Coordinates of C-alpha atoms and ligand atoms in Angstrom, one line a residue:
X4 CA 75.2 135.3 135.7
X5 CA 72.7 132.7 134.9
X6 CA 70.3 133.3 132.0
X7 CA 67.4 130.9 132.6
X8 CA 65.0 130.1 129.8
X9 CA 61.2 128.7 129.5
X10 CA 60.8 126.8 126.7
X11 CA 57.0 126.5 124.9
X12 CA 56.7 123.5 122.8
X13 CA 59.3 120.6 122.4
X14 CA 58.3 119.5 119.0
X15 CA 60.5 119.6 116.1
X16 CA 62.2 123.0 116.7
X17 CA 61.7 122.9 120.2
X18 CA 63.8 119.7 120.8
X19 CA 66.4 120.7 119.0
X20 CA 66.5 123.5 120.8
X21 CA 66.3 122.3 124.0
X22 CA 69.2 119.7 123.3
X23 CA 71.6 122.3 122.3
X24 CA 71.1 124.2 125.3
X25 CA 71.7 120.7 127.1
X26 CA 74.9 119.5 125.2
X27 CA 76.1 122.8 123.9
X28 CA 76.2 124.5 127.0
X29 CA 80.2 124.7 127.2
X30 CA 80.4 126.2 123.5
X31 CA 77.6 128.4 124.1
X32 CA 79.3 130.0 127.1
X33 CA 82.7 129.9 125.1
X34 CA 81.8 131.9 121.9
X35 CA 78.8 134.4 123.8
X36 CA 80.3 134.6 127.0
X37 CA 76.4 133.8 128.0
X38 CA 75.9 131.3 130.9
X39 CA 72.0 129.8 129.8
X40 CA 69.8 127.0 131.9
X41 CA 66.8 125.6 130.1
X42 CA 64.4 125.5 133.2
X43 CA 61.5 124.5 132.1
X44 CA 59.4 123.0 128.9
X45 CA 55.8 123.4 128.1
X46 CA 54.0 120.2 125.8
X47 CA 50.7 118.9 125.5
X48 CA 50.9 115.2 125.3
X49 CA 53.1 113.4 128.8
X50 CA 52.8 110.1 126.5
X51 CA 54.5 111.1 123.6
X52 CA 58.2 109.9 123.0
X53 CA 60.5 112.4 123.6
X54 CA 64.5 112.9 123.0
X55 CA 66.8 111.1 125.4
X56 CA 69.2 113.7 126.0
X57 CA 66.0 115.7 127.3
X58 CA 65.2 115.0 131.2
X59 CA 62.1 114.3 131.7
X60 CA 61.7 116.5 135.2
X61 CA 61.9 119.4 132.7
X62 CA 58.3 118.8 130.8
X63 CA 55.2 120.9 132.3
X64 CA 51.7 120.7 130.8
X65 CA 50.5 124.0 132.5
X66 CA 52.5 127.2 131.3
X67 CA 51.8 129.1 134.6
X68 CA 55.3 126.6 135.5
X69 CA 57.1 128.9 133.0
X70 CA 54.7 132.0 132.7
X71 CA 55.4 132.9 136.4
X72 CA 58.2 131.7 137.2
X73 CA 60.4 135.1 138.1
X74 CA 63.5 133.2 137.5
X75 CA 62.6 132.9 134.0
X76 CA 64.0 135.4 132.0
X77 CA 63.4 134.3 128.3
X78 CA 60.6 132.7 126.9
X79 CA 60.7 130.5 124.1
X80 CA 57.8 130.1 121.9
X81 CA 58.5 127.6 119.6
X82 CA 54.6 126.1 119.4
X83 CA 53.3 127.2 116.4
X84 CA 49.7 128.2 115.4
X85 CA 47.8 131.8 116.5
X86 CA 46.1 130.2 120.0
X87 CA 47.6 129.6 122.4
X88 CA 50.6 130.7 121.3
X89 CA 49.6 134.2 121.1
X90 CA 47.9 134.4 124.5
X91 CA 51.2 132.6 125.7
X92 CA 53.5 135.4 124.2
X93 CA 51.6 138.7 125.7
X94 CA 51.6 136.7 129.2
X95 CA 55.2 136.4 129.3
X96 CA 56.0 140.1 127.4
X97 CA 53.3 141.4 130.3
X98 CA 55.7 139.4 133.0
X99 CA 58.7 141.5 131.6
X100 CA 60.4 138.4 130.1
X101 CA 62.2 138.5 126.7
X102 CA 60.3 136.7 124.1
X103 CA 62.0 134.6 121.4
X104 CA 59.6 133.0 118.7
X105 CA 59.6 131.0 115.4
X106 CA 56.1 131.3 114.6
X107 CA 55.5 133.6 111.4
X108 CA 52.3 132.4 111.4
X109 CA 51.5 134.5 114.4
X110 CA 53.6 137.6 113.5
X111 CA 52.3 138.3 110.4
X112 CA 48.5 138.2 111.7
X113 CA 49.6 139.8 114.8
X114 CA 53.0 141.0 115.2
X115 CA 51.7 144.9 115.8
X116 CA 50.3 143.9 118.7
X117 CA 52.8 142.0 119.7
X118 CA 55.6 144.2 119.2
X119 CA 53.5 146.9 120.8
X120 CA 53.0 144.9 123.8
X121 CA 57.0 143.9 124.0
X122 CA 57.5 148.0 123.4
X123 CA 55.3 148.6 126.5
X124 CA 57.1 146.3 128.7
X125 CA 60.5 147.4 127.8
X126 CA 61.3 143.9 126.6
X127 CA 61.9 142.8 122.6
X128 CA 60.8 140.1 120.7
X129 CA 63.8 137.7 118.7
X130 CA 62.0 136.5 115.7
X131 CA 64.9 135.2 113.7
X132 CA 64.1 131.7 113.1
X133 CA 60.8 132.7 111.9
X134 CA 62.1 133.7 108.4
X135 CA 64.3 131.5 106.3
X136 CA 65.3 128.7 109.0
X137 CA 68.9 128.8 109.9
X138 CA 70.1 131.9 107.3
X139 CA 70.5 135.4 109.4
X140 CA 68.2 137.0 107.3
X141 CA 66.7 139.3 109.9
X142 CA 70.0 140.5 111.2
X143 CA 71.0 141.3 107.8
X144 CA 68.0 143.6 106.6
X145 CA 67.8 145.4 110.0
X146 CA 71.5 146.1 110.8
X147 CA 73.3 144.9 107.5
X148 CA 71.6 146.9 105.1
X149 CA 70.0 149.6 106.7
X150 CA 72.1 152.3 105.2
X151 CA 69.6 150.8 102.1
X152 CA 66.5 152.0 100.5
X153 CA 65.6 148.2 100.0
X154 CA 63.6 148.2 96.4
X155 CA 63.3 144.1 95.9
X156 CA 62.8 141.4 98.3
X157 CA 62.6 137.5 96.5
X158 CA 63.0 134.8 98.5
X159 CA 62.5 130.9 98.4
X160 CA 60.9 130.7 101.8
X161 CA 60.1 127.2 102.3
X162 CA 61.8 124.4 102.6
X163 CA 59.4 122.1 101.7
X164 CA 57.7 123.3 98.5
X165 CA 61.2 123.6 97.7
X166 CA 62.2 120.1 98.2
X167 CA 58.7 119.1 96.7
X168 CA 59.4 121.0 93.2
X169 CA 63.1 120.1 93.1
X170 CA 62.6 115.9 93.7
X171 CA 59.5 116.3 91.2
X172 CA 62.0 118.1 88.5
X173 CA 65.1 116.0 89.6
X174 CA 63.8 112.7 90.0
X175 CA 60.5 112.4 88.4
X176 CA 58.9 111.5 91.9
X177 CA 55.2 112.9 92.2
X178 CA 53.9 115.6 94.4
X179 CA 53.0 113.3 97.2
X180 CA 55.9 110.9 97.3
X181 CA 58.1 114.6 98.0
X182 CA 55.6 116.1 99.7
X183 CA 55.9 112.6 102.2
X184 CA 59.3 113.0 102.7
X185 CA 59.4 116.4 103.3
X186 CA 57.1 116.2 106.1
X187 CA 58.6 112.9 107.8
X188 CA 62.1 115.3 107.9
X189 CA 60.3 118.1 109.7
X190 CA 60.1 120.8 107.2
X191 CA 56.6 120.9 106.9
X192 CA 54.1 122.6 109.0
X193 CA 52.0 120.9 111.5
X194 CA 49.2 121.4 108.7
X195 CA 51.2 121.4 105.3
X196 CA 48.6 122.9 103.6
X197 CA 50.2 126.1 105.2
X198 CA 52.8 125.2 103.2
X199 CA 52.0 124.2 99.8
X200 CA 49.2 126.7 99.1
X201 CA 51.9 129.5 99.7
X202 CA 50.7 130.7 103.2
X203 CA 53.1 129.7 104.8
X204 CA 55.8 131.8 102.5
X205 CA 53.3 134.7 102.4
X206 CA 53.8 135.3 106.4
X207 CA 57.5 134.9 105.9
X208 CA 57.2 137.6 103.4
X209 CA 55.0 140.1 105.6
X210 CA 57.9 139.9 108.1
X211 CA 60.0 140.9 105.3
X212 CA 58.5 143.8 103.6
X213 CA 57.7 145.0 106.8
X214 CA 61.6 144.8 107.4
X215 CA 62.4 145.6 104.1
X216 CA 60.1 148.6 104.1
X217 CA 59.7 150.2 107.0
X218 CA 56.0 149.8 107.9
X219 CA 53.3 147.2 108.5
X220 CA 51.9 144.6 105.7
X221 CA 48.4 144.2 105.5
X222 CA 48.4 140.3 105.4
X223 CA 45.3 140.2 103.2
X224 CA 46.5 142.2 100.4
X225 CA 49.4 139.9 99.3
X226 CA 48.6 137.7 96.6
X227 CA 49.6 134.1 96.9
X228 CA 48.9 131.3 95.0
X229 CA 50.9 127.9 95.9
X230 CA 52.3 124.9 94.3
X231 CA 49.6 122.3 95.2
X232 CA 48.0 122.1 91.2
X233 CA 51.7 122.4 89.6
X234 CA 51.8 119.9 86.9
X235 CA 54.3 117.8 86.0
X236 CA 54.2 118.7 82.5
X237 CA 54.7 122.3 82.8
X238 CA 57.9 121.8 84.7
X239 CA 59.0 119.8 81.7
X240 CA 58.4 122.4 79.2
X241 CA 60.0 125.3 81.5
X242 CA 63.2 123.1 81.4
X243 CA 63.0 122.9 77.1
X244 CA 62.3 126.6 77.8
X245 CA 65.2 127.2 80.1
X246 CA 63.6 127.4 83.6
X247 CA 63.0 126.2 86.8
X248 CA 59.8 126.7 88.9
X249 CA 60.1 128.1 92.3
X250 CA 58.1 129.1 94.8
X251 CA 58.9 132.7 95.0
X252 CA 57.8 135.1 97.7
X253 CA 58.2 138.3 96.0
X254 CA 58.2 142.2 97.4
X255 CA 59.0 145.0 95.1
X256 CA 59.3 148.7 95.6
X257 CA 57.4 151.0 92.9
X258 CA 57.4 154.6 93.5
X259 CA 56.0 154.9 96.9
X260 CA 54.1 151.1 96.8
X261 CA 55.1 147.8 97.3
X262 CA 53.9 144.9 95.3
X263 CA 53.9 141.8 97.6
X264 CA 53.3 138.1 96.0
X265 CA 53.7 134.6 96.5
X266 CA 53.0 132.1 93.9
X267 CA 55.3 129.0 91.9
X268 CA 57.6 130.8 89.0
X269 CA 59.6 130.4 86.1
X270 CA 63.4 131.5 86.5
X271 CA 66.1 130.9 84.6
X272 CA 68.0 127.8 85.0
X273 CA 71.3 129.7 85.5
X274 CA 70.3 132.5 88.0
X275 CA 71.4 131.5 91.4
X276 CA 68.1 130.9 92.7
X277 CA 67.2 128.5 89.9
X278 CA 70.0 126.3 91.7
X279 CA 68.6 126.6 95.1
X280 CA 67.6 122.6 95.9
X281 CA 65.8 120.6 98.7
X282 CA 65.0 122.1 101.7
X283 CA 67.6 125.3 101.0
X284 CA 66.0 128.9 101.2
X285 CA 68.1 131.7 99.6
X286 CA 66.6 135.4 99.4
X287 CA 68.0 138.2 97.3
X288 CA 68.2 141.7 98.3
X289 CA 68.5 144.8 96.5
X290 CA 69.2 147.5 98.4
X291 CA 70.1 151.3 97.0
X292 CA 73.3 151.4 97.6
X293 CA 74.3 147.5 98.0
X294 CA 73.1 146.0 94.8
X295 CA 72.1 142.7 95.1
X296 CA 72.8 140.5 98.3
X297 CA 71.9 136.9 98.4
X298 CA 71.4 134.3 101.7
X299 CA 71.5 130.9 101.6
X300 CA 71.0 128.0 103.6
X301 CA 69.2 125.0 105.3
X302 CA 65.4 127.3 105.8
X303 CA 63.7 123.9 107.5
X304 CA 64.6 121.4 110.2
X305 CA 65.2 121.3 113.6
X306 CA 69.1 121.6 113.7
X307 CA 69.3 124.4 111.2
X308 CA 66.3 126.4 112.9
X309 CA 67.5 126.1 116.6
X310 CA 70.7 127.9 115.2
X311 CA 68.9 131.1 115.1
X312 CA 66.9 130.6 117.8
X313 CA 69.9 130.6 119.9
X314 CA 71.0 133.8 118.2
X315 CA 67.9 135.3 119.6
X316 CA 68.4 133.9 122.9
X317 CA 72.1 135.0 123.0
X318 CA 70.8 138.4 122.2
X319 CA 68.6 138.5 124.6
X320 CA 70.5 137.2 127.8
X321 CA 73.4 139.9 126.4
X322 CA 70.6 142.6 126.9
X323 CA 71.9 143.9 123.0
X324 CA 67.9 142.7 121.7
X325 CA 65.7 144.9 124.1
X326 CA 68.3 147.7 123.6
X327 CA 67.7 147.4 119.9
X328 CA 64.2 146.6 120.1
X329 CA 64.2 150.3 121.7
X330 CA 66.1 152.1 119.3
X331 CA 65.7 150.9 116.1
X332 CA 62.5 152.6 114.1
X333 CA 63.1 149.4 111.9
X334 CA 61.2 147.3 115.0
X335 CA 58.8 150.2 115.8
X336 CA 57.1 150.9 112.6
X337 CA 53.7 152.0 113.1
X338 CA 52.2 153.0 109.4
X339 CA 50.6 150.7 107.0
X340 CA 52.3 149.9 103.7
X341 CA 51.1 150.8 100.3
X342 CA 50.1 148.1 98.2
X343 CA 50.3 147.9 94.3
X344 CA 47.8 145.3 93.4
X345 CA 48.9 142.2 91.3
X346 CA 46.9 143.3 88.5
X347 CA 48.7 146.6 87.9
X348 CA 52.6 144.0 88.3
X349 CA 54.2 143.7 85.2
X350 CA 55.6 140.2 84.3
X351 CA 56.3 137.8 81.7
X352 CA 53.9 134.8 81.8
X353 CA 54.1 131.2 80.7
X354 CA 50.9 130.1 79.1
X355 CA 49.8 126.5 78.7
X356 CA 46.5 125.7 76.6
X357 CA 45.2 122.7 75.9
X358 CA 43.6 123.3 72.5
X359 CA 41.7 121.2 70.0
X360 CA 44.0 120.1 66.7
X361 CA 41.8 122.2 64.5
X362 CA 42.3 125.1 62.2
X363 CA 41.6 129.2 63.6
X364 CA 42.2 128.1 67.2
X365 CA 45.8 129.7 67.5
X366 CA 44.7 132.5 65.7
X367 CA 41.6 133.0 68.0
X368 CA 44.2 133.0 70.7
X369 CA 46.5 135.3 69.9
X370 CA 43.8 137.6 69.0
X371 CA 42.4 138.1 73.0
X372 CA 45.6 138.6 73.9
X373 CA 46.8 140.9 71.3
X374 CA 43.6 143.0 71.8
X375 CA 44.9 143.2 75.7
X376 CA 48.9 144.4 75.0
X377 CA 50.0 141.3 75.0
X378 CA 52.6 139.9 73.3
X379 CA 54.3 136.9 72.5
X380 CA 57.9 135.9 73.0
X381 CA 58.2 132.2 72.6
X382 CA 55.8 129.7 71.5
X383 CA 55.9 125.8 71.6
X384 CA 53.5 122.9 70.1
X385 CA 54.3 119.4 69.9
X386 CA 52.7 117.1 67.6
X387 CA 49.3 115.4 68.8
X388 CA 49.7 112.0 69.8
X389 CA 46.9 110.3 71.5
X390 CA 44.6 113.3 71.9
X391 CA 42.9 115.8 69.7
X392 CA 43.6 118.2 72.5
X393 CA 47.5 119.6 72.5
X394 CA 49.3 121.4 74.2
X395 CA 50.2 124.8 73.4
X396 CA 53.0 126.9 75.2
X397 CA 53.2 130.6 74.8
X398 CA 55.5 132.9 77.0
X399 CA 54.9 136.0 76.5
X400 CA 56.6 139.4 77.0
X401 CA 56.3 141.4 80.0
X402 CA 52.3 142.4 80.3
X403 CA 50.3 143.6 83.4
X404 CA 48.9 140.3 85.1
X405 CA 45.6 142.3 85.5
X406 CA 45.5 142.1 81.3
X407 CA 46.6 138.8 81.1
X408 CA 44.3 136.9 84.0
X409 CA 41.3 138.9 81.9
X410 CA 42.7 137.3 78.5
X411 CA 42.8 134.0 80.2
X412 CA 39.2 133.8 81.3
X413 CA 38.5 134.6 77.9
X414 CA 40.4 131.9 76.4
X415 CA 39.5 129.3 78.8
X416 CA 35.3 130.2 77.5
X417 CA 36.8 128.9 73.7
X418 CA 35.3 126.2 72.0
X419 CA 38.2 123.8 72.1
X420 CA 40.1 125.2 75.0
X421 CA 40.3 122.2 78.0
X422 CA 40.5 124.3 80.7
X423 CA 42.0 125.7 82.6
X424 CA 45.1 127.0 81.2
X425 CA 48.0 127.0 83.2
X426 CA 49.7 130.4 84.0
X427 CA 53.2 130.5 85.8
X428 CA 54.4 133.8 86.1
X429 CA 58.5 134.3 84.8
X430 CA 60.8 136.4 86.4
X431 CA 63.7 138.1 84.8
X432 CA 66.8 139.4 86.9
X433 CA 67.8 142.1 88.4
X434 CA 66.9 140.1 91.8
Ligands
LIG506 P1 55.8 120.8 116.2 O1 56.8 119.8 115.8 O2 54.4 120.5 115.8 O3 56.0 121.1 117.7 C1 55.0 121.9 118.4 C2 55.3 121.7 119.9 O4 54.4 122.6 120.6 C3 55.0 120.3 120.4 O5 56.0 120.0 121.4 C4 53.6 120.4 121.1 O6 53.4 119.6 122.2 C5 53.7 121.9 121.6 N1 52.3 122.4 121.6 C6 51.5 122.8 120.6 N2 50.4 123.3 121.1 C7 50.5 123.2 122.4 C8 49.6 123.6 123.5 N3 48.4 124.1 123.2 N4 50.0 123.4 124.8 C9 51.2 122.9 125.0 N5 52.1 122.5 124.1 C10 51.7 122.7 122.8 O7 56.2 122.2 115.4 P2 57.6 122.7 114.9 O8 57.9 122.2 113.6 O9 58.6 122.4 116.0 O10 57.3 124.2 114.8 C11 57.3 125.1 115.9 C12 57.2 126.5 115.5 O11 58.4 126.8 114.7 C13 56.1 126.9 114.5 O12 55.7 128.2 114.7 C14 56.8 126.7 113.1 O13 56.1 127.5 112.1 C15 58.1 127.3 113.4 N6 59.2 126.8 112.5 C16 59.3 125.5 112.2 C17 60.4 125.1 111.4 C18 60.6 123.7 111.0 O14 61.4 123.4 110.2 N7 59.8 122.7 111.6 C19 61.3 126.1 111.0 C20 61.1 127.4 111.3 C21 60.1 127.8 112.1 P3 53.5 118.0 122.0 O15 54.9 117.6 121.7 O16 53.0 117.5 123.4 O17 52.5 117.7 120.9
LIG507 N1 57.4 124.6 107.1 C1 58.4 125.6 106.9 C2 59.1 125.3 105.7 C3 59.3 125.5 108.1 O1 59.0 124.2 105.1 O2 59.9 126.2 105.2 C4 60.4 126.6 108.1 O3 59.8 127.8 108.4

């Protein structure tokens, strides 16, 4: 039996998606045992240039051609954005078609709703390729590891601050330059902002935790900070130190809370994730009874992505995803996380000051945060060169980040402090 398939958005993902169900048909069939037809495919813009191998009888600008189509079986969302994309999905989950999406953006803002609506219809939603790009990273914390109590989540979830912060540390080039090239190879988000201020990992990590967990992520209470004021310099002094800086999207069991964070961070050159480069993702689980698992791969692109949206889409047309969607509690969770609040996460932190060259300063210093539990591991100063101001590096040992964001504000209110200091949180296996 035919499987046919609407397709919403032919853009990056979307094209590649549509020409492996074009020119892949044959080993599609071969290794699912799935016959699919890609029927129709919703854009915006009839001017735009589009792939060869596409025909261009497929394109539609109105999605009633694929909404209400009864021959469609599986939608496709691979749009982006909250509207219309959102309207889009509930119309086709209402019509009692199978949805497939890659947008994070819109399950971790409204995923409930849309899982409840998918739950009403008897239908599932495939949301693979919204985490990670090509890596199987759903399939592995819902059926892999679910004999786990999952206690730590850390991922490198996007491709393109990772390729920004590995060409800046590798080749010297500047943010922009990377951050260039990243977009003109698709990684980035239609915006990028989404992607260098950390959103765009913090929605990859509510689908996570909410994996990970068992229950729903309140999307406002994860802390995210992203890699849009990393300085040069402090890369170069976490490689004297013995790190790298990642963008880490963080989710950590304590007691019965869950920490959730995104922000750039300090790991140690050697760990596995400190040689994750380019546009690779790799996330580490620790489950109970597994230990540590890691996943790697290509987490941006077209190619790479459309590999797991055809997972979904397999899954689907088999009837195995709405058969899961029903029975697994894993997809059904109805109960809200509890957060721990970054101020009460313990960390070590990396501390750069730029201080005047003058006598008392360091000991002024070390005094706020002494008087907050804080102590120091590691501390380096060069000699001044052209400046009276110099930099001073301090990491210290593990502290609550509540105890040392206070100390900072203090510090940065010095006489002879150029603020502000930088503050790149480390952290130290297991993950
Ligand atoms: P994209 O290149 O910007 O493509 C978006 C597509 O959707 C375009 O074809 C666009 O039409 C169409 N579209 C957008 N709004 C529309 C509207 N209102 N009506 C009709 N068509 C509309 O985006 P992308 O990079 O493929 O990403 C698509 C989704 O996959 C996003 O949710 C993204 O977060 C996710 N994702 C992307 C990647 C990646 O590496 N790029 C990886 C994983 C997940 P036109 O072509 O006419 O403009
Ligand atoms: N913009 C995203 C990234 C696409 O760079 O990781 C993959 O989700």
């Amino acid at each position: 039996m035919t499987t046919h398939i609407g397709l919403l958005g032919c853009g990056t993902v979307g094209a590649a998606v549509a020409e492996m169900l074009l020119t892949e048909k044959t080993l599609l069939a071969r290794r699912s045992g799935q016959t699919l037809a890609l029927k129709r495919i919703l854009i915006r813009d009839r001017a735009k240039a589009r792939s060869p191998a596409i025909p261009t009888t497929l394109y539609t600008t109105n999605p009633d051609d694929i909404l209400n189509d009864p021959e469609i079986r599986i939608v496709v969302e691979v749009m982006g954005g909250v509207n219309p994309a959102k309207t889009f999905s509930l119309r086709a989950l209402k019509a009692g078609k199978l949805l497939v999406t890659a947008n994070k953006h819109l399950l971790a803002l409204h995923g409930a709703q849309i899982f409840r609506a998918a739950a009403q219809a008897d239908s599932c939603v495939g949301f693979e390729a919204s985490c990670g790009g090509a890596i199987p990273i759903v399939l592995a914390l819902t059926r892999g590891l679910v004999a786990n109590e999952i206690q730590q989540v850390v991922g490198i979830v996007n491709g393109t601050c990772n390729y920004i912060l590995s060409e800046m540390s590798a080749t010297g080039k500047s943010y922009s330059v990377a951050l260039a090239e990243a977009q003109a190879a698709g990684f980035a988000e239609p915006d990028p902002t989404l992607d260098v201020t950390g959103g765009d990992s913090a929605h990859k990590l509510a689908i996570l935790a909410a994996l990970a967990f068992g229950g729903q992520v309140p999307f406002g209470r994860i802390h995210v900070s992203g890699i849009n004021h990393i300085d040069d310099m402090d890369l170069r002094f976490g490689r004297e130190l013995g790190y790298v800086c990642k963008l880490l999207a963080i989710a950590e069991k304590h007691g019965q809370s869950i920490s959730l964070r995104v922000h750039p961070t300090f790991i140690a050159r050697q760990h596995l994730l400190g040689n994750v480069n380019g546009s690779f993702n790799a996330i580490a689980v620790v489950g109970h009874v597994s230990g540590q698992t890691i996943y790697y791969g290509r987490g941006a692109g077209g190619r790479p992505t459309a590999s797991a949206v055809l997972a979904d889409i397999v899954e689907a047309a088999m009837g195995t995803a709405p058969l899961l969607f029903k029975k697994l509690p894993l997809l059904n969770h109805r109960a809200a996380l509890r957060i721990l609040p970054i101020e009460n996460v313990s960390s070590r932190h990396y501390l750069r000051m730029q201080v005047l060259d003058r006598p008392g300063m360091l000991h002024q210093i070390t005094g706020i945060l002494g008087q907050r539990g804080i102590s120091l591991a590691a501390m380096v100063q060069h000699e001044a060169r052209n400046d009276q101001y110099v930099p001073l590096v301090i990491m210290t040992h593990a502290a609550p980040d509540g105890n040392v964001v206070e100390a900072l504000t203090k510090i940065d209110r010095l006489r002879g402090i150029r603020s502000p200091t930088r503050h790149i949180r480390v952290i130290d296996p297991p993950f």
